[in-house]
Structures are given as structure tokens and as C-alpha cells.
């Protein structure tokens, strides 16, 4: 009788255990639907925007450019939820007029692993005035945050 009750309790507890890919775990990409993955992507981007670039009330970001190699990554983010604002977006396919100031802050699709995420970002202030970085971001009680300094990847 005790063994049957113990077995039933263990089976019930096993149903409560989550694996790292399940969407219920904070900070890890979900396996069910793009909504969960997009929300993690949005939170990772916001962590770099606030932590590395210091975007906020006194530092408005240039137009936002979300970039992926295949062009199929298009997260929909409610930026105010993450405490950051991107008032304009950058369209690389829009023709520019002579004298137009080309500026952007670019975020590539984050890559997740067992320790958090790595994301590449870059900022262009004008012709030959920009730099790229690779940042490690971790998830914890306070949400997604930078794990130390970002590493420079390119400078123009």
C-alpha cells in the first residue's frame, strides 16, 4: 500500500518538472510557438539597449533595425513592457536622398544556450562612425541582464 502511494506521488511530481526548452521557464526560448521565443528575444534586446547602450529618457535611440541573415526573424515587441522605447525603425531598403543622415541601432537574432543568450548588435551614428558588439545576456530573478561587458566586433 505504501509503495503504491509513493509511486503515485512520484508520478505526480514528475509531471511538474519542466525541461529547459519549455516556455514556462523564465528566460529560455519556448518550443511551442514563436510568441514565447519572440518575448525572450525582445527581453534580450531590451537588456542590451538599456545595459550597454544606456537608452532611456535622456538618451533616445536611433532608428531600430532588427536583422537576421535569412530575413525571416521579425519579433513583435511591446517595448514599454521592457522599459525601453524605439520611436522609429530603420528600413535598409528605403532609398536615401543625398544628404540624408543614415543612423541605426541594429540587433541580430539572439542565440540561446544553457547559460543564457549571446546577441550581436551595432550602432551607426553616421558615415564611418559606428561600432558592433557581441553581448552575453543571462536570465535571472530580475529578468534578462548583461553578464559583464560587451565585446567589440567591428569599428568604423
GROMACS .gro file of C-alpha atoms in nm:
model
  156
    1UNK     CA    1   0.000   0.000   0.000
    2UNK     CA    2   0.278   0.245   0.091
    3UNK     CA    3   0.469   0.158  -0.228
    4UNK     CA    4   0.161   0.228  -0.442
    5UNK     CA    5   0.107   0.565  -0.272
    6UNK     CA    6   0.474   0.655  -0.310
    7UNK     CA    7   0.470   0.556  -0.676
    8UNK     CA    8   0.161   0.770  -0.739
    9UNK     CA    9   0.327   1.067  -0.566
   10UNK     CA   10   0.644   1.029  -0.775
   11UNK     CA   11   0.444   1.012  -1.099
   12UNK     CA   12   0.254   1.328  -0.995
   13UNK     CA   13   0.580   1.510  -0.916
   14UNK     CA   14   0.737   1.403  -1.244
   15UNK     CA   15   0.459   1.586  -1.426
   16UNK     CA   16   0.562   1.910  -1.253
   17UNK     CA   17   0.925   1.903  -1.372
   18UNK     CA   18   0.999   2.132  -1.666
   19UNK     CA   19   1.272   2.095  -1.923
   20UNK     CA   20   1.482   2.397  -2.028
   21UNK     CA   21   1.304   2.429  -2.364
   22UNK     CA   22   0.955   2.463  -2.220
   23UNK     CA   23   0.801   2.808  -2.247
   24UNK     CA   24   0.714   2.821  -1.876
   25UNK     CA   25   1.076   2.867  -1.772
   26UNK     CA   26   1.180   3.232  -1.746
   27UNK     CA   27   1.439   3.344  -1.993
   28UNK     CA   28   1.470   3.038  -2.211
   29UNK     CA   29   1.322   3.022  -2.559
   30UNK     CA   30   0.993   2.839  -2.585
   31UNK     CA   31   0.942   2.540  -2.805
   32UNK     CA   32   0.570   2.599  -2.851
   33UNK     CA   33   0.503   2.887  -3.086
   34UNK     CA   34   0.701   3.194  -3.182
   35UNK     CA   35   0.529   3.413  -2.921
   36UNK     CA   36   0.738   3.269  -2.636
   37UNK     CA   37   1.064   3.291  -2.835
   38UNK     CA   38   0.984   3.645  -2.951
   39UNK     CA   39   0.923   3.762  -2.595
   40UNK     CA   40   1.262   3.626  -2.491
   41UNK     CA   41   1.420   3.790  -2.796
   42UNK     CA   42   1.253   4.120  -2.706
   43UNK     CA   43   1.374   4.098  -2.345
   44UNK     CA   44   1.732   4.018  -2.457
   45UNK     CA   45   1.732   4.315  -2.697
   46UNK     CA   46   1.596   4.544  -2.426
   47UNK     CA   47   1.866   4.428  -2.182
   48UNK     CA   48   2.138   4.530  -2.428
   49UNK     CA   49   1.958   4.853  -2.524
   50UNK     CA   50   1.940   4.960  -2.160
   51UNK     CA   51   2.253   4.797  -2.018
   52UNK     CA   52   2.505   4.855  -2.296
   53UNK     CA   53   2.372   5.149  -2.497
   54UNK     CA   54   2.209   5.319  -2.196
   55UNK     CA   55   1.898   5.409  -2.398
   56UNK     CA   56   1.633   5.575  -2.186
   57UNK     CA   57   1.466   5.905  -2.110
   58UNK     CA   58   1.780   6.114  -2.166
   59UNK     CA   59   1.927   5.904  -2.446
   60UNK     CA   60   1.685   5.838  -2.732
   61UNK     CA   61   1.800   5.558  -2.963
   62UNK     CA   62   1.846   5.597  -3.336
   63UNK     CA   63   1.604   5.402  -3.560
   64UNK     CA   64   1.577   5.033  -3.471
   65UNK     CA   65   1.691   4.770  -3.723
   66UNK     CA   66   1.615   4.407  -3.637
   67UNK     CA   67   1.830   4.190  -3.861
   68UNK     CA   68   1.860   3.821  -3.947
   69UNK     CA   69   2.059   3.657  -4.225
   70UNK     CA   70   1.755   3.487  -4.377
   71UNK     CA   71   1.528   3.783  -4.315
   72UNK     CA   72   1.266   3.556  -4.157
   73UNK     CA   73   1.306   3.680  -3.798
   74UNK     CA   74   1.055   3.952  -3.719
   75UNK     CA   75   0.978   3.970  -3.347
   76UNK     CA   76   0.686   4.184  -3.241
   77UNK     CA   77   0.783   4.356  -2.918
   78UNK     CA   78   0.591   4.571  -2.675
   79UNK     CA   79   0.897   4.777  -2.583
   80UNK     CA   80   0.735   4.966  -2.296
   81UNK     CA   81   0.694   4.631  -2.119
   82UNK     CA   82   1.075   4.612  -2.105
   83UNK     CA   83   1.133   4.976  -2.008
   84UNK     CA   84   1.276   5.090  -2.341
   85UNK     CA   85   1.142   5.283  -2.640
   86UNK     CA   86   1.235   5.277  -3.007
   87UNK     CA   87   1.037   5.566  -3.160
   88UNK     CA   88   1.142   5.491  -3.519
   89UNK     CA   89   1.253   5.193  -3.726
   90UNK     CA   90   1.518   5.169  -3.993
   91UNK     CA   91   1.434   5.027  -4.336
   92UNK     CA   92   1.754   4.927  -4.521
   93UNK     CA   93   1.558   4.902  -4.847
   94UNK     CA   94   1.429   5.261  -4.836
   95UNK     CA   95   1.605   5.480  -5.090
   96UNK     CA   96   1.800   5.761  -4.927
   97UNK     CA   97   1.828   6.109  -5.065
   98UNK     CA   98   2.166   6.283  -5.089
   99UNK     CA   99   2.238   6.448  -4.756
  100UNK     CA  100   2.010   6.213  -4.558
  101UNK     CA  101   2.165   6.119  -4.226
  102UNK     CA  102   2.177   5.742  -4.203
  103UNK     CA  103   2.163   5.620  -3.843
  104UNK     CA  104   2.050   5.298  -3.681
  105UNK     CA  105   2.092   5.060  -3.393
  106UNK     CA  106   2.087   4.701  -3.509
  107UNK     CA  107   2.014   4.383  -3.318
  108UNK     CA  108   2.062   4.038  -3.466
  109UNK     CA  109   1.861   3.736  -3.361
  110UNK     CA  110   1.984   3.612  -3.021
  111UNK     CA  111   2.146   3.268  -2.993
  112UNK     CA  112   2.047   3.075  -2.680
  113UNK     CA  113   2.243   2.815  -2.487
  114UNK     CA  114   2.238   2.663  -2.141
  115UNK     CA  115   2.396   2.975  -1.988
  116UNK     CA  116   2.165   3.237  -2.141
  117UNK     CA  117   2.196   3.413  -2.477
  118UNK     CA  118   2.450   3.583  -2.699
  119UNK     CA  119   2.341   3.868  -2.923
  120UNK     CA  120   2.526   4.079  -3.177
  121UNK     CA  121   2.438   4.445  -3.200
  122UNK     CA  122   2.570   4.751  -3.373
  123UNK     CA  123   2.513   5.122  -3.388
  124UNK     CA  124   2.575   5.365  -3.672
  125UNK     CA  125   2.585   5.736  -3.587
  126UNK     CA  126   2.677   5.847  -3.939
  127UNK     CA  127   2.914   5.766  -4.225
  128UNK     CA  128   3.219   5.585  -4.088
  129UNK     CA  129   3.101   5.637  -3.730
  130UNK     CA  130   2.978   5.320  -3.568
  131UNK     CA  131   3.069   5.002  -3.389
  132UNK     CA  132   2.943   4.649  -3.335
  133UNK     CA  133   2.939   4.437  -3.021
  134UNK     CA  134   2.867   4.084  -2.905
  135UNK     CA  135   2.696   4.067  -2.567
  136UNK     CA  136   2.629   3.783  -2.323
  137UNK     CA  137   2.290   3.814  -2.154
  138UNK     CA  138   2.163   3.596  -1.869
  139UNK     CA  139   1.820   3.543  -1.721
  140UNK     CA  140   1.752   3.561  -1.350
  141UNK     CA  141   1.514   3.695  -1.092
  142UNK     CA  142   1.548   4.047  -1.233
  143UNK     CA  143   1.481   3.926  -1.589
  144UNK     CA  144   1.739   3.939  -1.867
  145UNK     CA  145   2.055   4.138  -1.783
  146UNK     CA  146   2.401   4.186  -1.927
  147UNK     CA  147   2.667   3.947  -1.800
  148UNK     CA  148   2.965   4.181  -1.792
  149UNK     CA  149   3.097   4.398  -2.073
  150UNK     CA  150   3.010   4.352  -2.439
  151UNK     CA  151   3.295   4.258  -2.672
  152UNK     CA  152   3.372   4.483  -2.972
  153UNK     CA  153   3.330   4.308  -3.309
  154UNK     CA  154   3.375   4.594  -3.559
  155UNK     CA  155   3.452   4.966  -3.564
  156UNK     CA  156   3.418   5.214  -3.849
   0.00000   0.00000   0.00000
